[in-house]
C-alpha cells in the first residue's frame, strides 16, 4: 500500500487544452500565457500579472524590480521554503529573520518593527501553508518606515484575510504552480502587482531584458529567460477556470482530517486565525507533542507506505545559512520548535476517506509506539 503525499489532479479538460495548443501551433505566440495572466488579473482584481517559469524566478524578479542590492536588509521569516530567502541572497541582500507566531506559523508581525534599521529596504512575509497574512498591518508598518513589501503567496492562492485576497496588498506578490501547489503547470509562477513600473521591469527582465512590446533583438538591460510556455499556461488556464472547486475540495480533505484526528493524543491540529475569511489549504500540517519523537513517527509512517514530510526544516538551520550567518536554533525558538515537531500528512485531491482513515490509524499507532520506545529508553 502507498498513500502519496501530493498527487496533482490533471483532468481531461486540461489535457484537451494542451492538445489544442499543440494542434493549433499556438505554441510560440504567447497567447495562452497572456490569457493565463488575464485569469489572475480577473481573479485577484490586480492591474498586472506576469507569468514566469517558477515561483523562485518570480521572487527574484521582484527583488530586482524593487532595486534591492548588496547590503540591503530584507525582513523575512525563517519558517518557509528556502526560495523566499534565496531570492534576497541572489542579489546579495541580507535576510533579517523574525520569529514566527506559534499558532499561525506566519511571521510574528508584532516583532517586525524591532528589526527595522537604516538598511532595511523591504519586508518579505510568506503565507505559510495557505494561512493568509495580516497584510493590512504589514502594510501599515511598511508605510510608516517607507519600506517595500513582497508577499510570497506561493502556497496560498485564493486565501483571504478579512476578505482581502493574498497577493493583492503588497508592492508585488508571487504564486507558484509547482506540482504540489493548489494549481500546477508542472513548473510555473505568477507575479502580480498594481504598480506599472514594477510590472514593466519584471516583464522586461523575464525575457532577456527586452523592453515590453519592443523589437525581439533589442536588449535594454541584462535580463533572464524566466518565461512560461503556452503549453504550461494552457494547463494553468484550465485549473483557474475551476479554482473555487479546487479550493472547496481541498477544504473537504482538511475537514475530514480535522474530524478524524480529533481524538488522537499527542497531536495539535492546524490553527486557522479567526480573521481568515477563506483558507486555501496547501498542506495539512500537525504538531506532535514535545515528548513524541517526530522523526521516529515519520520513519514508521514511511515504512507503512504513508508518505509524510517534515515541513519545514527552518531556513535558519539550513547548512549554507548557518555557515554564512552563524544562526542557531535558540535565535528563533518558535520556528525551531515547530520545525522539530511538525508533520505534513498526505494531502491531495485523489485521497479517499478510507485512505484518510488509514493515515489517522497508522499515525495513532506510530505515536503510541514511539512513546513506548521513549518510555523504555528512560528506564
Ligand atoms: C513553492 C514555493 C516557492 C517557490 O516556488 P517554485 O515554483 O518551486 O520555484 C517559494 N516560496 C514558497 C513559500 C513556496 O512554497
mmCIF file of N, CA, C and O in Angstrom, residues 136-215:
data_model
loop_
_atom_site.group_PDB
_atom_site.id
_atom_site.type_symbol
_atom_site.label_atom_id
_atom_site.label_comp_id
_atom_site.label_asym_id
_atom_site.label_seq_id
_atom_site.Cartn_x
_atom_site.Cartn_y
_atom_site.Cartn_z
ATOM 1 N N UNK A 136 -2.969 44.074 6.030
ATOM 2 C CA UNK A 136 -3.209 45.478 6.379
ATOM 3 C C UNK A 136 -2.190 45.979 7.413
ATOM 4 O O UNK A 136 -1.670 47.089 7.301
ATOM 5 N N UNK A 137 -1.875 45.150 8.417
ATOM 6 C CA UNK A 137 -0.932 45.551 9.459
ATOM 7 C C UNK A 137 0.502 45.628 8.890
ATOM 8 O O UNK A 137 1.250 46.558 9.203
ATOM 9 N N UNK A 138 0.863 44.662 8.063
ATOM 10 C CA UNK A 138 2.210 44.677 7.465
ATOM 11 C C UNK A 138 2.371 45.918 6.585
ATOM 12 O O UNK A 138 3.395 46.588 6.612
ATOM 13 N N UNK A 139 1.320 46.244 5.856
ATOM 14 C CA UNK A 139 1.389 47.425 5.013
ATOM 15 C C UNK A 139 1.488 48.714 5.836
ATOM 16 O O UNK A 139 2.204 49.644 5.475
ATOM 17 N N UNK A 140 0.781 48.728 6.972
ATOM 18 C CA UNK A 140 0.858 49.919 7.849
ATOM 19 C C UNK A 140 2.291 50.126 8.334
ATOM 20 O O UNK A 140 2.835 51.227 8.278
ATOM 21 N N UNK A 141 2.931 49.031 8.762
ATOM 22 C CA UNK A 141 4.319 49.118 9.235
ATOM 23 C C UNK A 141 5.225 49.574 8.086
ATOM 24 O O UNK A 141 6.079 50.447 8.264
ATOM 25 N N UNK A 142 5.021 49.011 6.916
ATOM 26 C CA UNK A 142 5.866 49.346 5.765
ATOM 27 C C UNK A 142 5.732 50.821 5.399
ATOM 28 O O UNK A 142 6.726 51.509 5.144
ATOM 29 N N UNK A 143 4.498 51.326 5.417
ATOM 30 C CA UNK A 143 4.295 52.727 5.051
ATOM 31 C C UNK A 143 4.925 53.659 6.078
ATOM 32 O O UNK A 143 5.559 54.644 5.724
ATOM 33 N N UNK A 144 4.790 53.291 7.346
ATOM 34 C CA UNK A 144 5.344 54.110 8.419
ATOM 35 C C UNK A 144 6.861 54.248 8.269
ATOM 36 O O UNK A 144 7.433 55.299 8.534
ATOM 37 N N UNK A 145 7.537 53.175 7.822
ATOM 38 C CA UNK A 145 9.003 53.179 7.742
ATOM 39 C C UNK A 145 9.512 53.279 6.306
ATOM 40 O O UNK A 145 10.694 53.070 6.056
ATOM 41 N N UNK A 146 8.605 53.555 5.380
ATOM 42 C CA UNK A 146 8.978 53.695 3.972
ATOM 43 C C UNK A 146 9.676 52.441 3.422
ATOM 44 O O UNK A 146 10.766 52.515 2.855
ATOM 45 N N UNK A 147 9.042 51.308 3.609
ATOM 46 C CA UNK A 147 9.596 50.039 3.123
ATOM 47 C C UNK A 147 8.698 49.456 2.036
ATOM 48 O O UNK A 147 7.524 49.769 1.958
ATOM 49 N N UNK A 148 9.291 48.600 1.209
ATOM 50 C CA UNK A 148 8.521 47.876 0.199
ATOM 51 C C UNK A 148 8.048 46.545 0.782
ATOM 52 O O UNK A 148 8.644 46.038 1.742
ATOM 53 N N UNK A 149 6.997 45.985 0.196
ATOM 54 C CA UNK A 149 6.505 44.681 0.653
ATOM 55 C C UNK A 149 6.374 43.720 -0.525
ATOM 56 O O UNK A 149 5.715 44.033 -1.525
ATOM 57 N N UNK A 150 7.041 42.576 -0.398
ATOM 58 C CA UNK A 150 6.860 41.486 -1.366
ATOM 59 C C UNK A 150 6.144 40.366 -0.612
ATOM 60 O O UNK A 150 6.652 39.870 0.396
ATOM 61 N N UNK A 151 4.973 39.976 -1.083
ATOM 62 C CA UNK A 151 4.236 38.899 -0.426
ATOM 63 C C UNK A 151 4.517 37.586 -1.164
ATOM 64 O O UNK A 151 4.242 37.475 -2.360
ATOM 65 N N UNK A 152 5.071 36.620 -0.438
ATOM 66 C CA UNK A 152 5.278 35.297 -1.026
ATOM 67 C C UNK A 152 4.000 34.493 -0.780
ATOM 68 O O UNK A 152 3.793 33.934 0.297
ATOM 69 N N UNK A 153 3.145 34.481 -1.807
ATOM 70 C CA UNK A 153 1.859 33.777 -1.707
ATOM 71 C C UNK A 153 1.897 32.453 -2.463
ATOM 72 O O UNK A 153 0.864 31.943 -2.896
ATOM 73 N N UNK A 154 3.108 31.910 -2.612
ATOM 74 C CA UNK A 154 3.281 30.682 -3.404
ATOM 75 C C UNK A 154 2.420 29.530 -2.902
ATOM 76 O O UNK A 154 2.076 28.633 -3.667
ATOM 77 N N UNK A 155 2.081 29.536 -1.610
ATOM 78 C CA UNK A 155 1.316 28.422 -1.038
ATOM 79 C C UNK A 155 -0.139 28.794 -0.762
ATOM 80 O O UNK A 155 -0.843 28.049 -0.088
ATOM 81 N N UNK A 156 -0.586 29.948 -1.241
ATOM 82 C CA UNK A 156 -1.858 30.454 -0.696
ATOM 83 C C UNK A 156 -2.785 31.097 -1.723
ATOM 84 O O UNK A 156 -3.493 32.049 -1.407
ATOM 85 N N UNK A 157 -2.832 30.568 -2.926
ATOM 86 C CA UNK A 157 -3.733 31.183 -3.901
ATOM 87 C C UNK A 157 -5.189 31.061 -3.436
ATOM 88 O O UNK A 157 -5.651 29.979 -3.071
ATOM 89 N N UNK A 158 -5.868 32.196 -3.395
ATOM 90 C CA UNK A 158 -7.297 32.181 -3.062
ATOM 91 C C UNK A 158 -7.611 32.397 -1.596
ATOM 92 O O UNK A 158 -8.764 32.639 -1.242
ATOM 93 N N UNK A 159 -6.610 32.314 -0.708
ATOM 94 C CA UNK A 159 -6.892 32.555 0.712
ATOM 95 C C UNK A 159 -7.239 34.026 0.929
ATOM 96 O O UNK A 159 -6.776 34.892 0.193
ATOM 97 N N UNK A 160 -8.053 34.275 1.965
ATOM 98 C CA UNK A 160 -8.460 35.654 2.249
ATOM 99 C C UNK A 160 -8.357 35.960 3.744
ATOM 100 O O UNK A 160 -8.745 35.139 4.572
ATOM 101 N N UNK A 161 -7.851 37.151 4.049
ATOM 102 C CA UNK A 161 -7.772 37.645 5.424
ATOM 103 C C UNK A 161 -8.682 38.859 5.511
ATOM 104 O O UNK A 161 -8.468 39.836 4.785
ATOM 105 N N UNK A 162 -9.698 38.820 6.345
ATOM 106 C CA UNK A 162 -10.709 39.888 6.412
ATOM 107 C C UNK A 162 -11.207 40.231 5.010
ATOM 108 O O UNK A 162 -11.361 41.415 4.668
ATOM 109 N N UNK A 163 -11.398 39.213 4.191
ATOM 110 C CA UNK A 163 -11.932 39.437 2.845
ATOM 111 C C UNK A 163 -10.920 39.898 1.811
ATOM 112 O O UNK A 163 -11.271 40.104 0.650
ATOM 113 N N UNK A 164 -9.653 40.073 2.233
ATOM 114 C CA UNK A 164 -8.622 40.529 1.284
ATOM 115 C C UNK A 164 -7.862 39.323 0.752
ATOM 116 O O UNK A 164 -7.295 38.538 1.523
ATOM 117 N N UNK A 165 -7.839 39.157 -0.557
ATOM 118 C CA UNK A 165 -7.151 38.011 -1.143
ATOM 119 C C UNK A 165 -5.638 38.145 -1.014
ATOM 120 O O UNK A 165 -5.091 39.248 -1.133
ATOM 121 N N UNK A 166 -4.958 37.029 -0.798
ATOM 122 C CA UNK A 166 -3.492 37.045 -0.763
ATOM 123 C C UNK A 166 -2.978 37.583 -2.096
ATOM 124 O O UNK A 166 -3.577 37.372 -3.145
ATOM 125 N N UNK A 167 -1.869 38.292 -2.004
ATOM 126 C CA UNK A 167 -1.216 38.780 -3.220
ATOM 127 C C UNK A 167 -1.667 40.150 -3.677
ATOM 128 O O UNK A 167 -1.136 40.683 -4.645
ATOM 129 N N UNK A 168 -2.640 40.749 -2.968
ATOM 130 C CA UNK A 168 -3.211 41.990 -3.507
ATOM 131 C C UNK A 168 -2.803 43.261 -2.755
ATOM 132 O O UNK A 168 -3.072 44.354 -3.224
ATOM 133 N N UNK A 169 -2.158 43.148 -1.606
ATOM 134 C CA UNK A 169 -1.893 44.365 -0.814
ATOM 135 C C UNK A 169 -0.428 44.794 -0.757
ATOM 136 O O UNK A 169 -0.115 45.855 -0.228
ATOM 137 N N UNK A 170 0.482 43.974 -1.272
ATOM 138 C CA UNK A 170 1.895 44.359 -1.234
ATOM 139 C C UNK A 170 2.271 45.163 -2.468
ATOM 140 O O UNK A 170 1.424 45.478 -3.297
ATOM 141 N N UNK A 171 3.576 45.507 -2.592
ATOM 142 C CA UNK A 171 4.037 46.133 -3.835
ATOM 143 C C UNK A 171 4.016 45.100 -4.951
ATOM 144 O O UNK A 171 3.831 45.430 -6.114
ATOM 145 N N UNK A 172 4.240 43.852 -4.564
ATOM 146 C CA UNK A 172 4.177 42.758 -5.528
ATOM 147 C C UNK A 172 4.032 41.453 -4.782
ATOM 148 O O UNK A 172 4.340 41.376 -3.585
ATOM 149 N N UNK A 173 3.521 40.435 -5.464
ATOM 150 C CA UNK A 173 3.367 39.119 -4.837
ATOM 151 C C UNK A 173 3.641 38.045 -5.876
ATOM 152 O O UNK A 173 3.624 38.318 -7.085
ATOM 153 N N UNK A 174 3.897 36.840 -5.380
ATOM 154 C CA UNK A 174 4.209 35.736 -6.291
ATOM 155 C C UNK A 174 3.400 34.497 -5.909
ATOM 156 O O UNK A 174 3.232 34.189 -4.727
ATOM 157 N N UNK A 175 2.915 33.793 -6.944
ATOM 158 C CA UNK A 175 2.266 32.488 -6.784
ATOM 159 C C UNK A 175 3.115 31.448 -7.501
ATOM 160 O O UNK A 175 3.813 31.778 -8.451
ATOM 161 N N UNK A 176 3.052 30.205 -7.014
ATOM 162 C CA UNK A 176 3.813 29.125 -7.652
ATOM 163 C C UNK A 176 2.870 28.041 -8.147
ATOM 164 O O UNK A 176 1.836 27.774 -7.535
ATOM 165 N N UNK A 177 3.275 27.414 -9.253
ATOM 166 C CA UNK A 177 2.475 26.316 -9.821
ATOM 167 C C UNK A 177 3.282 25.041 -9.921
ATOM 168 O O UNK A 177 3.177 24.280 -10.871
ATOM 169 N N UNK A 178 4.153 24.844 -8.929
ATOM 170 C CA UNK A 178 4.895 23.588 -8.846
ATOM 171 C C UNK A 178 3.893 22.450 -8.594
ATOM 172 O O UNK A 178 2.750 22.689 -8.204
ATOM 173 N N UNK A 179 4.334 21.227 -8.795
ATOM 174 C CA UNK A 179 3.438 20.056 -8.757
ATOM 175 C C UNK A 179 2.591 19.924 -7.495
ATOM 176 O O UNK A 179 1.480 19.416 -7.548
ATOM 177 N N UNK A 180 3.128 20.341 -6.351
ATOM 178 C CA UNK A 180 2.378 20.122 -5.106
ATOM 179 C C UNK A 180 1.490 21.305 -4.728
ATOM 180 O O UNK A 180 0.827 21.284 -3.703
ATOM 181 N N UNK A 181 1.451 22.353 -5.549
ATOM 182 C CA UNK A 181 0.664 23.537 -5.192
ATOM 183 C C UNK A 181 -0.811 23.346 -5.579
ATOM 184 O O UNK A 181 -1.143 22.422 -6.319
ATOM 185 N N UNK A 182 -1.666 24.268 -5.118
ATOM 186 C CA UNK A 182 -3.109 24.133 -5.348
ATOM 187 C C UNK A 182 -3.424 24.034 -6.843
ATOM 188 O O UNK A 182 -4.311 23.301 -7.242
ATOM 189 N N UNK A 183 -2.750 24.859 -7.668
ATOM 190 C CA UNK A 183 -2.852 24.622 -9.103
ATOM 191 C C UNK A 183 -1.440 24.433 -9.648
ATOM 192 O O UNK A 183 -0.482 24.977 -9.106
ATOM 193 N N UNK A 184 -1.315 23.618 -10.689
ATOM 194 C CA UNK A 184 0.029 23.309 -11.177
ATOM 195 C C UNK A 184 0.130 23.381 -12.691
ATOM 196 O O UNK A 184 -0.815 23.051 -13.415
ATOM 197 N N UNK A 185 1.292 23.866 -13.138
ATOM 198 C CA UNK A 185 1.609 23.833 -14.569
ATOM 199 C C UNK A 185 2.881 22.990 -14.760
ATOM 200 O O UNK A 185 3.613 23.189 -15.712
ATOM 201 N N UNK A 186 3.135 22.084 -13.820
ATOM 202 C CA UNK A 186 4.385 21.322 -13.819
ATOM 203 C C UNK A 186 5.430 22.137 -13.076
ATOM 204 O O UNK A 186 5.810 21.833 -11.946
ATOM 205 N N UNK A 187 5.900 23.179 -13.704
ATOM 206 C CA UNK A 187 6.682 24.248 -13.084
ATOM 207 C C UNK A 187 6.035 25.538 -13.558
ATOM 208 O O UNK A 187 5.581 25.611 -14.706
ATOM 209 N N UNK A 188 6.020 26.553 -12.709
ATOM 210 C CA UNK A 188 5.450 27.816 -13.166
ATOM 211 C C UNK A 188 5.250 28.778 -12.020
ATOM 212 O O UNK A 188 5.286 28.384 -10.846
ATOM 213 N N UNK A 189 5.062 30.041 -12.358
ATOM 214 C CA UNK A 189 4.824 31.044 -11.330
ATOM 215 C C UNK A 189 4.147 32.265 -11.922
ATOM 216 O O UNK A 189 4.048 32.412 -13.148
ATOM 217 N N UNK A 190 3.635 33.137 -11.044
ATOM 218 C CA UNK A 190 2.964 34.367 -11.492
ATOM 219 C C UNK A 190 3.309 35.501 -10.544
ATOM 220 O O UNK A 190 3.170 35.356 -9.327
ATOM 221 N N UNK A 191 3.785 36.600 -11.139
ATOM 222 C CA UNK A 191 4.000 37.823 -10.358
ATOM 223 C C UNK A 191 2.748 38.674 -10.529
ATOM 224 O O UNK A 191 2.248 38.797 -11.650
ATOM 225 N N UNK A 192 2.240 39.256 -9.440
ATOM 226 C CA UNK A 192 1.125 40.192 -9.572
ATOM 227 C C UNK A 192 1.480 41.499 -8.872
ATOM 228 O O UNK A 192 2.193 41.503 -7.861
ATOM 229 N N UNK A 193 1.011 42.606 -9.423
ATOM 230 C CA UNK A 193 1.293 43.923 -8.857
ATOM 231 C C UNK A 193 0.290 44.937 -9.399
ATOM 232 O O UNK A 193 -0.331 44.717 -10.437
ATOM 233 N N UNK A 194 0.149 46.054 -8.681
ATOM 234 C CA UNK A 194 -0.664 47.154 -9.192
ATOM 235 C C UNK A 194 0.220 48.297 -9.678
ATOM 236 O O UNK A 194 -0.273 49.344 -10.084
ATOM 237 N N UNK A 195 1.545 48.099 -9.612
ATOM 238 C CA UNK A 195 2.496 49.156 -9.926
ATOM 239 C C UNK A 195 3.026 48.979 -11.352
ATOM 240 O O UNK A 195 3.658 47.973 -11.673
ATOM 241 N N UNK A 196 2.778 49.971 -12.184
ATOM 242 C CA UNK A 196 3.140 49.863 -13.595
ATOM 243 C C UNK A 196 4.646 49.684 -13.791
ATOM 244 O O UNK A 196 5.089 48.893 -14.634
ATOM 245 N N UNK A 197 5.436 50.428 -13.027
ATOM 246 C CA UNK A 197 6.895 50.328 -13.196
ATOM 247 C C UNK A 197 7.420 48.953 -12.824
ATOM 248 O O UNK A 197 8.277 48.397 -13.516
ATOM 249 N N UNK A 198 6.907 48.425 -11.719
ATOM 250 C CA UNK A 198 7.339 47.080 -11.306
ATOM 251 C C UNK A 198 6.942 46.073 -12.381
ATOM 252 O O UNK A 198 7.721 45.205 -12.768
ATOM 253 N N UNK A 199 5.734 46.210 -12.905
ATOM 254 C CA UNK A 199 5.252 45.282 -13.939
ATOM 255 C C UNK A 199 6.147 45.352 -15.171
ATOM 256 O O UNK A 199 6.552 44.328 -15.729
ATOM 257 N N UNK A 200 6.488 46.559 -15.589
ATOM 258 C CA UNK A 200 7.327 46.733 -16.784
ATOM 259 C C UNK A 200 8.693 46.112 -16.584
ATOM 260 O O UNK A 200 9.220 45.422 -17.461
ATOM 261 N N UNK A 201 9.283 46.382 -15.411
ATOM 262 C CA UNK A 201 10.615 45.839 -15.134
ATOM 263 C C UNK A 201 10.602 44.322 -15.105
ATOM 264 O O UNK A 201 11.465 43.667 -15.693
ATOM 265 N N UNK A 202 9.614 43.754 -14.425
ATOM 266 C CA UNK A 202 9.541 42.288 -14.325
ATOM 267 C C UNK A 202 9.358 41.676 -15.708
ATOM 268 O O UNK A 202 9.988 40.673 -16.049
ATOM 269 N N UNK A 203 8.511 42.312 -16.500
ATOM 270 C CA UNK A 203 8.235 41.784 -17.827
ATOM 271 C C UNK A 203 9.490 41.847 -18.703
ATOM 272 O O UNK A 203 9.789 40.922 -19.468
ATOM 273 N N UNK A 204 10.255 42.911 -18.578
ATOM 274 C CA UNK A 204 11.493 43.088 -19.339
ATOM 275 C C UNK A 204 12.566 42.095 -18.892
ATOM 276 O O UNK A 204 13.196 41.428 -19.725
ATOM 277 N N UNK A 205 12.720 41.955 -17.587
ATOM 278 C CA UNK A 205 13.763 41.049 -17.051
ATOM 279 C C UNK A 205 13.424 39.586 -17.312
ATOM 280 O O UNK A 205 14.307 38.749 -17.464
ATOM 281 N N UNK A 206 12.125 39.278 -17.383
ATOM 282 C CA UNK A 206 11.695 37.904 -17.642
ATOM 283 C C UNK A 206 12.160 37.445 -19.026
ATOM 284 O O UNK A 206 12.440 36.283 -19.258
ATOM 285 N N UNK A 207 12.236 38.373 -19.952
ATOM 286 C CA UNK A 207 12.532 37.995 -21.331
ATOM 287 C C UNK A 207 13.801 38.676 -21.835
ATOM 288 O O UNK A 207 13.759 39.527 -22.715
ATOM 289 N N UNK A 208 14.928 38.303 -21.244
ATOM 290 C CA UNK A 208 16.253 38.704 -21.728
ATOM 291 C C UNK A 208 16.483 40.212 -21.778
ATOM 292 O O UNK A 208 17.283 40.684 -22.583
ATOM 293 N N UNK A 209 15.771 40.961 -20.955
ATOM 294 C CA UNK A 209 15.999 42.404 -20.919
ATOM 295 C C UNK A 209 15.401 43.154 -22.095
ATOM 296 O O UNK A 209 15.809 44.275 -22.388
ATOM 297 N N UNK A 210 14.420 42.516 -22.773
ATOM 298 C CA UNK A 210 13.732 43.219 -23.870
ATOM 299 C C UNK A 210 12.716 44.171 -23.279
ATOM 300 O O UNK A 210 11.924 43.778 -22.431
ATOM 301 N N UNK A 211 12.687 45.427 -23.759
ATOM 302 C CA UNK A 211 11.610 46.302 -23.279
ATOM 303 C C UNK A 211 10.261 45.747 -23.727
ATOM 304 O O UNK A 211 10.176 45.088 -24.762
ATOM 305 N N UNK A 212 9.222 46.019 -22.922
ATOM 306 C CA UNK A 212 7.873 45.499 -23.218
ATOM 307 C C UNK A 212 7.454 45.879 -24.640
ATOM 308 O O UNK A 212 7.595 47.025 -25.047
ATOM 309 N N UNK A 213 6.926 44.935 -25.381
ATOM 310 C CA UNK A 213 6.366 45.168 -26.724
ATOM 311 C C UNK A 213 7.361 45.743 -27.734
ATOM 312 O O UNK A 213 6.960 46.357 -28.712
ATOM 313 N N UNK A 214 8.668 45.600 -27.481
ATOM 314 C CA UNK A 214 9.614 46.161 -28.442
ATOM 315 C C UNK A 214 10.244 45.043 -29.250
ATOM 316 O O UNK A 214 9.940 43.876 -29.071
ATOM 317 N N UNK A 215 11.142 45.442 -30.115
ATOM 318 C CA UNK A 215 11.732 44.503 -31.065
ATOM 319 C C UNK A 215 12.433 43.342 -30.367
ATOM 320 O O UNK A 215 13.016 43.481 -29.287
#
